[in-house]
Short mmCIF file of C-alpha atoms in Angstrom, two decimals:
data_model
loop_
_atom_site.label_atom_id
_atom_site.label_comp_id
_atom_site.label_asym_id
_atom_site.label_seq_id
_atom_site.Cartn_x
_atom_site.Cartn_y
_atom_site.Cartn_z
CA HIS Q 3 16.16 -5.73 8.80
CA CYS Q 4 12.73 -3.99 9.97
CA PRO Q 5 10.07 -6.54 10.39
CA GLY Q 6 6.52 -5.78 8.92
CA ALA Q 7 3.66 -4.68 10.79
CA THR Q 8 0.19 -5.98 11.41
CA ALA Q 9 -3.08 -3.85 11.01
CA LEU Q 10 -3.68 -1.33 13.91
CA LYS Q 11 -7.08 -0.83 15.31
CA PRO Q 12 -7.92 1.89 14.48
CA ARG Q 13 -5.41 1.84 11.45
CA ALA Q 14 -3.85 5.40 12.42
CA SER Q 15 -0.28 4.48 11.70
CA LEU Q 16 1.81 4.28 8.57
CA SER Q 17 5.22 3.83 7.28
CA PHE Q 18 7.26 6.06 4.78
CA PHE Q 19 10.80 5.79 3.42
CA LEU Q 20 13.17 8.70 2.87
CA MET Q 21 15.87 8.43 0.15
CA LEU Q 22 18.43 11.36 -0.16
CA GLN Q 23 20.63 11.24 -3.10
CA THR Q 24 23.95 12.22 -1.41
CA PHE Q 25 27.29 11.03 -1.42
CA GLU Q 26 27.32 7.16 -1.85
CA VAL Q 27 23.69 7.46 -1.74
CA PHE Q 28 23.43 7.26 2.13
CA LEU Q 29 21.32 9.63 4.15
CA ASP Q 30 24.15 11.99 4.60
CA SER Q 31 21.90 14.81 5.89
CA TYR Q 32 20.40 17.02 8.56
CA ILE Q 33 17.21 15.64 10.06
CA ARG Q 34 15.29 17.89 12.08
CA LEU Q 35 12.01 17.51 13.74
CA TYR Q 36 9.42 20.25 13.13
CA ALA Q 37 8.75 21.10 16.84
CA PRO Q 38 8.72 24.46 18.84
CA LYS Q 39 12.48 24.26 19.24
CA TRP Q 40 14.00 24.00 15.93
CA GLU Q 41 16.92 21.86 16.23
CA LEU Q 42 18.86 20.08 13.45
CA HIS Q 43 20.78 16.90 14.14
CA PRO Q 44 23.85 16.00 11.86
CA LEU Q 45 23.47 12.38 10.29
CA PHE Q 46 26.40 10.91 8.52
CA PRO Q 47 26.98 7.24 7.18
CA SER Q 48 29.35 6.68 10.15
CA GLU Q 49 27.00 7.51 12.57
CA ALA Q 50 23.98 5.77 11.09
CA GLU Q 51 23.13 3.67 14.06
CA THR Q 52 22.55 6.87 16.42
CA ILE Q 53 19.32 7.52 14.28
CA LEU Q 54 17.75 5.05 16.66
CA LYS Q 55 18.16 7.66 19.32
CA TYR Q 56 16.72 10.74 17.22
CA LEU Q 57 13.47 12.23 18.20
CA VAL Q 58 10.35 12.19 16.20
CA TYR Q 59 7.57 14.67 17.56
CA ILE Q 60 4.32 12.95 17.11
CA LEU Q 61 1.50 15.46 17.36
CA LEU Q 62 -1.51 14.09 19.27
CA SER Q 63 -4.50 16.39 19.91
CA ALA Q 64 -7.71 16.20 21.76
CA HIS Q 65 -8.71 19.74 22.44
CA HIS Q 66 -5.37 21.29 22.12
CA VAL Q 67 -2.10 20.36 20.30
CA GLN Q 68 0.51 18.56 22.50
CA TYR Q 69 4.09 17.74 21.34
CA ILE Q 70 4.87 14.24 22.55
CA GLN Q 71 8.63 13.61 22.72
CA GLN Q 72 9.40 9.98 21.82
CA ASN Q 73 12.54 7.64 21.05
CA VAL Q 74 11.60 6.33 17.77
CA THR Q 75 13.13 3.49 15.96
CA MET Q 76 13.94 4.34 12.24
CA CYS Q 77 14.61 0.95 10.39
CA ARG Q 78 17.27 0.61 7.82
CA VAL Q 79 16.06 -0.68 4.41
CA TYR Q 80 18.07 -1.23 1.19
CA THR Q 81 16.54 -0.15 -2.12
CA ARG Q 82 17.32 0.57 -5.71
CA TYR Q 83 18.48 4.13 -4.18
CA GLY Q 84 20.82 2.47 -1.62
CA LYS Q 85 20.32 2.76 1.96
CA CYS Q 86 16.93 4.61 2.84
CA TYR Q 87 15.12 4.57 6.37
CA THR Q 88 11.50 3.60 7.24
CA PHE Q 89 9.49 5.24 10.12
CA ASN Q 90 6.63 3.32 11.99
CA GLY Q 91 7.45 -0.12 10.20
CA ASN Q 92 7.87 -2.17 13.53
CA LYS Q 93 4.89 -4.03 14.56
CA THR Q 94 5.79 -4.05 18.21
CA THR Q 95 6.40 -0.24 18.52
CA SER Q 96 3.94 1.37 15.86
CA ARG Q 97 2.99 4.89 16.63
CA LYS Q 98 -0.52 5.96 16.65
CA THR Q 99 -2.46 9.26 16.34
CA LYS Q 100 -5.65 10.14 18.04
CA GLN Q 101 -6.95 12.55 15.65
CA GLY Q 102 -6.89 13.41 11.83
CA GLY Q 103 -6.04 16.67 10.22
CA MET Q 104 -2.95 18.84 9.86
CA GLY Q 105 -0.86 19.06 12.81
CA ASN Q 106 -1.74 15.56 13.95
CA GLY Q 107 0.77 13.74 11.97
CA LEU Q 108 4.49 13.57 11.42
CA GLU Q 109 6.52 16.77 10.40
CA ILE Q 110 10.31 16.78 9.91
CA MET Q 111 12.83 19.27 8.38
CA LEU Q 112 15.64 17.98 6.07
CA ASP Q 113 18.90 19.59 4.84
CA ILE Q 114 19.49 17.73 1.65
CA GLN Q 115 23.13 18.92 1.39
CA GLN Q 116 23.35 19.44 -2.52
CA ASP Q 117 26.75 20.09 -2.15
CA GLU Q 118 27.51 16.38 -1.42
CA TYR Q 119 25.80 15.30 -4.31
CA LEU Q 120 28.00 13.47 -7.05
CA PRO Q 121 28.86 15.29 -10.31
CA ILE Q 122 27.10 13.71 -13.20
CA TRP Q 123 29.58 13.00 -15.99
CA ARG Q 124 27.21 11.19 -18.40
CA GLU Q 125 23.69 10.27 -18.64
CA THR Q 126 22.54 6.50 -17.70
CA ASN Q 127 19.30 4.76 -16.98
CA GLU Q 128 19.93 5.28 -13.35
CA THR Q 129 20.96 8.90 -13.67
CA SER Q 130 19.18 11.21 -11.42
CA LEU Q 131 19.00 14.95 -12.34
CA GLU Q 132 16.61 16.19 -9.53
CA ALA Q 133 17.34 17.44 -6.07
CA GLY Q 134 15.22 16.45 -3.15
CA ILE Q 135 13.97 13.52 -1.33
CA ARG Q 136 11.84 10.57 -2.35
CA VAL Q 137 8.89 9.20 -0.03
CA GLN Q 138 6.67 6.09 -0.32
CA ILE Q 139 3.65 5.55 1.93
CA HIS Q 140 2.50 2.23 2.04
CA SER Q 141 1.14 -0.64 3.96
CA GLN Q 142 3.10 -1.97 6.79
CA ASP Q 143 2.70 -5.63 5.32
CA GLU Q 144 4.62 -4.73 2.14
CA PRO Q 145 8.15 -3.93 1.32
CA PRO Q 146 9.15 -0.63 -0.14
CA TYR Q 147 9.14 -0.18 -3.91
CA ILE Q 148 10.32 3.37 -3.67
CA HIS Q 149 11.80 3.76 -7.21
CA GLN Q 150 8.40 3.38 -8.98
CA LEU Q 151 5.84 4.00 -6.23
CA GLY Q 152 7.71 6.94 -4.31
CA PHE Q 153 6.82 10.53 -4.93
CA GLY Q 154 9.25 13.44 -4.67
CA VAL Q 155 9.65 16.31 -2.23
CA SER Q 156 11.52 19.46 -3.27
CA PRO Q 157 13.72 21.73 -1.43
CA GLY Q 158 12.68 25.14 -0.82
CA PHE Q 159 9.07 23.98 -0.18
CA GLN Q 160 6.97 22.61 2.88
CA THR Q 161 4.87 19.61 1.57
CA PHE Q 162 1.58 18.75 2.92
CA VAL Q 163 0.66 15.15 2.16
CA SER Q 164 -2.98 14.31 3.44
CA CYS Q 165 -3.65 10.41 3.40
CA GLN Q 166 -6.85 8.37 3.69
CA GLU Q 167 -6.59 4.65 3.80
CA GLN Q 168 -8.33 2.34 1.44
CA ARG Q 169 -9.11 -1.18 1.93
CA LEU Q 170 -9.69 -3.29 -1.12
CA THR Q 171 -11.09 -6.74 -1.39
CA TYR Q 172 -10.92 -8.73 -4.73
CA LEU Q 173 -12.48 -12.15 -5.70
CA PRO Q 174 -10.44 -15.14 -6.32
CA GLN Q 175 -11.11 -17.74 -9.12
CA PRO Q 176 -13.52 -18.52 -10.76
CA TRP Q 177 -14.75 -14.81 -10.47
CA GLY Q 178 -11.54 -13.00 -10.56
CA ASN Q 179 -7.59 -13.27 -10.48
CA CYS Q 180 -6.47 -12.36 -7.22
CA ARG Q 181 -4.10 -14.18 -5.08
CA SER Q 182 -5.65 -15.83 -1.92
CA THR Q 183 -3.90 -15.99 1.40
CA SER Q 184 -3.94 -19.69 1.35
CA LYS Q 185 -1.29 -19.78 -1.30
CA GLU Q 186 2.27 -20.26 -0.26
CA LYS Q 187 4.37 -17.23 0.88
CA PHE Q 188 7.25 -15.60 -0.97
CA PRO Q 189 10.56 -16.43 0.61
CA GLY Q 190 11.90 -13.55 2.69
CA TYR Q 191 8.26 -11.93 3.12
CA ASP Q 192 5.63 -12.62 5.69
CA THR Q 193 2.57 -11.27 3.54
CA TYR Q 194 2.51 -11.57 -0.28
CA SER Q 195 2.20 -8.08 -2.18
CA ILE Q 196 2.75 -6.82 -5.54
CA SER Q 197 5.95 -5.12 -4.47
CA ALA Q 198 7.38 -8.37 -2.94
CA CYS Q 199 6.41 -10.25 -5.95
CA ARG Q 200 8.16 -7.79 -8.28
CA LEU Q 201 11.17 -7.65 -6.05
CA LEU Q 202 11.60 -11.42 -5.86
CA CYS Q 203 11.09 -11.61 -9.77
CA GLU Q 204 13.87 -9.02 -10.29
CA THR Q 205 16.20 -11.01 -8.00
CA ASN Q 206 15.46 -14.30 -9.92
CA GLU Q 207 16.31 -12.61 -13.15
CA VAL Q 208 19.29 -10.93 -12.01
CA LEU Q 209 20.51 -14.15 -10.46
CA ARG Q 210 19.58 -16.07 -13.64
CA VAL Q 211 21.54 -13.70 -15.87
CA CYS Q 212 24.38 -12.38 -13.91
CA LYS Q 213 24.91 -15.05 -11.17
CA CYS Q 214 24.63 -12.39 -8.32
CA ARG Q 215 21.93 -10.46 -6.58
CA MET Q 216 21.12 -6.97 -5.38
CA VAL Q 217 21.76 -5.96 -1.98
CA SER Q 218 18.38 -4.68 -1.66
CA VAL Q 219 16.68 -7.77 -1.86
CA THR Q 220 15.98 -10.02 1.20
CA ASP Q 221 15.82 -13.53 -0.44
CA PRO Q 222 19.00 -15.85 0.28
CA VAL Q 223 21.82 -15.82 -2.29
CA CYS Q 224 21.53 -19.60 -3.10
CA ILE Q 225 18.09 -20.06 -4.42
CA SER Q 226 16.99 -22.09 -7.57
CA GLN Q 227 16.98 -20.22 -11.00
CA LEU Q 228 13.88 -19.57 -12.81
CA GLN Q 229 13.84 -20.57 -16.55
CA LYS Q 230 12.01 -17.99 -18.30
CA ASN Q 231 11.21 -17.60 -22.26
CA SER Q 232 12.62 -14.24 -23.53
CA GLY Q 233 9.27 -12.63 -23.93
CA ASP Q 234 7.97 -13.69 -20.51
CA THR Q 235 7.12 -11.13 -17.86
CA CYS Q 236 6.68 -11.35 -13.97
CA PRO Q 237 3.20 -12.55 -13.42
CA CYS Q 238 2.58 -10.82 -9.99
CA GLU Q 239 -1.14 -11.34 -9.20
CA THR Q 240 -3.24 -8.97 -7.25
CA PRO Q 241 -3.76 -10.00 -3.54
CA CYS Q 242 -7.24 -10.38 -2.34
CA ASN Q 243 -6.96 -8.17 0.44
CA LEU Q 244 -5.05 -4.98 -0.22
CA THR Q 245 -4.51 -1.83 1.91
CA ARG Q 246 -3.28 1.35 0.16
CA TYR Q 247 -3.23 4.97 1.06
CA GLY Q 248 -4.65 7.78 -1.35
CA LYS Q 249 -2.57 10.83 -1.15
CA GLU Q 250 -3.32 14.75 -1.72
CA LEU Q 251 -0.22 16.85 -2.00
CA SER Q 252 0.03 20.54 -1.64
CA MET Q 253 3.02 23.03 -1.11
CA VAL Q 254 3.95 26.20 0.09
CA LYS Q 255 7.24 28.04 -0.41
CA ILE Q 256 9.85 28.12 2.58
CA PRO Q 257 11.60 29.92 3.88
CA SER Q 258 9.25 33.30 4.06
CA LYS Q 259 11.08 36.75 4.04
CA GLY Q 260 10.45 37.07 7.65
CA SER Q 261 12.04 33.72 8.67
CA ALA Q 262 14.91 33.41 6.28
CA ARG Q 263 17.03 35.72 8.22
CA TYR Q 264 16.17 33.92 11.50
CA LEU Q 265 17.01 30.45 10.08
CA SER Q 266 20.19 31.86 8.58
CA ARG Q 267 21.52 33.06 12.04
CA LYS Q 268 20.36 29.92 13.81
CA TYR Q 269 21.87 27.26 11.54
CA ASP Q 270 24.79 29.50 10.33
CA LYS Q 271 23.77 29.09 6.89
CA SER Q 272 23.23 31.57 4.14
CA GLU Q 273 19.73 32.33 3.11
CA ASP Q 274 20.35 31.11 -0.33
CA TYR Q 275 21.59 27.76 1.02
CA ILE Q 276 18.47 27.45 3.01
CA ARG Q 277 16.21 27.94 0.02
CA ASP Q 278 18.23 25.49 -2.01
CA ASN Q 279 18.59 22.66 0.61
CA PHE Q 280 16.01 23.02 3.30
CA LEU Q 281 12.60 21.12 3.17
CA VAL Q 282 9.62 20.58 5.55
CA LEU Q 283 7.37 17.28 5.07
CA ASP Q 284 4.14 17.15 6.89
CA ILE Q 285 2.34 13.95 6.57
CA PHE Q 286 -1.12 13.40 8.28
CA PHE Q 287 -4.25 11.53 8.10
CA GLU Q 288 -7.31 13.33 6.55
CA ALA Q 289 -9.48 11.57 9.01
CA LEU Q 290 -9.26 8.40 11.36
CA ASN Q 291 -11.59 6.27 8.99
CA TYR Q 292 -11.12 4.38 5.84
CA GLU Q 293 -12.73 3.54 2.65
CA THR Q 294 -13.79 0.02 1.84
CA ILE Q 295 -13.91 -1.18 -1.91
CA GLU Q 296 -15.18 -4.53 -2.35
CA GLN Q 297 -15.47 -6.73 -5.25
CA LYS Q 298 -18.79 -8.60 -5.54
CA LYS Q 299 -20.01 -11.47 -7.62
CA ALA Q 300 -22.49 -10.60 -10.50
CA TYR Q 301 -24.58 -13.46 -10.07
CA ASP Q 302 -24.43 -16.57 -7.69
CA VAL Q 303 -26.74 -19.40 -7.21
CA ALA Q 304 -29.15 -17.69 -4.94
CA GLY Q 305 -29.18 -14.46 -6.86
CA LEU Q 306 -29.89 -16.35 -10.06
CA LEU Q 307 -32.81 -18.10 -8.66
CA GLY Q 308 -34.04 -14.95 -7.10
CA LYS Q 309 -33.80 -13.18 -10.54
CA ILE Q 310 -36.22 -15.87 -11.95
CA CYS Q 311 -38.63 -15.03 -9.25
CA MET Q 312 -37.96 -18.03 -7.04
CA GLY Q 313 -38.51 -16.34 -3.91
CA LEU Q 314 -37.80 -17.66 -0.35
CA PHE Q 315 -34.42 -19.62 -0.07
CA ILE Q 316 -35.34 -21.87 -3.01
CA GLY Q 317 -37.36 -19.34 -4.61
CA ALA Q 318 -40.76 -20.63 -4.65
CA SER Q 319 -43.60 -18.12 -3.67
CA ILE Q 320 -46.76 -19.76 -2.42
CA LEU Q 321 -48.67 -18.84 -5.65
CA THR Q 322 -46.03 -20.24 -7.80
CA VAL Q 323 -46.11 -23.61 -5.65
CA LEU Q 324 -49.85 -23.66 -6.21
CA GLU Q 325 -49.75 -23.03 -9.76
CA ILE Q 326 -47.13 -25.86 -10.30
CA LEU Q 327 -49.25 -28.24 -8.29
CA ASP Q 328 -52.40 -27.38 -10.29
CA TYR Q 329 -50.36 -28.02 -13.46
CA ILE Q 330 -49.32 -31.37 -12.30
CA TYR Q 331 -52.94 -32.24 -11.30
CA GLU Q 332 -54.30 -31.06 -14.67
CA VAL Q 333 -51.81 -33.19 -16.51
CA GLN Q 334 -52.50 -36.32 -14.60
CA CYS Q 335 -56.05 -35.76 -15.11
CA SER Q 336 -55.82 -35.45 -18.75
CA PHE Q 337 -53.57 -38.59 -18.78
CA LYS Q 338 -56.19 -40.51 -17.04
CA SER Q 339 -59.12 -39.33 -19.17
CA THR Q 340 -57.20 -40.25 -22.39
CA THR Q 341 -56.41 -43.80 -21.00
CA HIS Q 342 -60.25 -44.49 -20.00
CA CYS Q 343 -61.36 -43.50 -23.63
CA THR Q 344 -58.82 -45.81 -25.22
CA ILE Q 345 -59.89 -48.72 -23.16
CA SER Q 346 -63.47 -48.10 -23.72
CA SER Q 347 -62.94 -47.94 -27.66
CA HIS Q 348 -61.19 -51.37 -27.64
CA ARG Q 349 -64.22 -52.83 -25.67
CA THR Q 350 -66.58 -51.53 -28.18
CA ARG Q 351 -64.88 -53.39 -31.20
CA TYR Q 352 -64.66 -56.59 -29.42
CA ILE Q 353 -68.46 -56.59 -28.66
CA MET Q 354 -69.20 -56.08 -32.29
#
């Protein structure tokens, strides 16, 4: 289990998940790290633990690019696609970048080995016809929901993913419908998120109907069953504080005519094999800043008083106060004058 990660200052770190649809849906592929020395390291299910020792080149740049060789922990996680891996998901070993822009992020090369894909005999809801990998870039505080929120990366291309962090703040009741942090946490998750809510809801429904659970869920097997009506859905509220990453994708075809023969000799693969199975993924931040989107109240008490020209604090300008005092004085004077006239009238009648 890969623990979640807290916010970084600055937030120049992210997590992403890789899914390869290979034999037994494991990451049975070659991972290479796009560095000056192009080396491919074979990864097979029996050697999954050795992924902890593989190298990721994090490109840090001040005035020039430096390749820093680091031992990076790749955490395993089970999703709808089977076993996936996440980079930069551990709060204690999060990697940081010091500069935005291309060449200052994470670059990897993958061999998806289409020859290892299982043959398709018939179509079902889970049948996958594509070749490539699936990636999700998300906050370190939420679990992956890659089968719905991930994007695909195709072989034969180098895919550039430019990221921009966005921090969203929503209002709780009675102004909005977000879920505040004061509410109880979901079992198995440190922080509430929509992805965690959906996964827990799926777990409960599967447990209720099938008396079992999926391997990808983190909740214990023995949990209380939720009784739902047939037309009910999962009521997953939006968290009041949310971090997401906007993405812009662009692609160029690989290999070029000049590099195809070189790669073919280096990896002992045919040029057609390289075109059909090799891909390069380049993920980086557009800039080391973030965009804030905050939900505001349309009117509060102070704003309402301010709108009706009630100025400083309680809204009363000096002129308005004087006008109110003058009005009260005129009313009192008018009341005294009327009372005096009435008494004089009664006295006159008595004398007559």
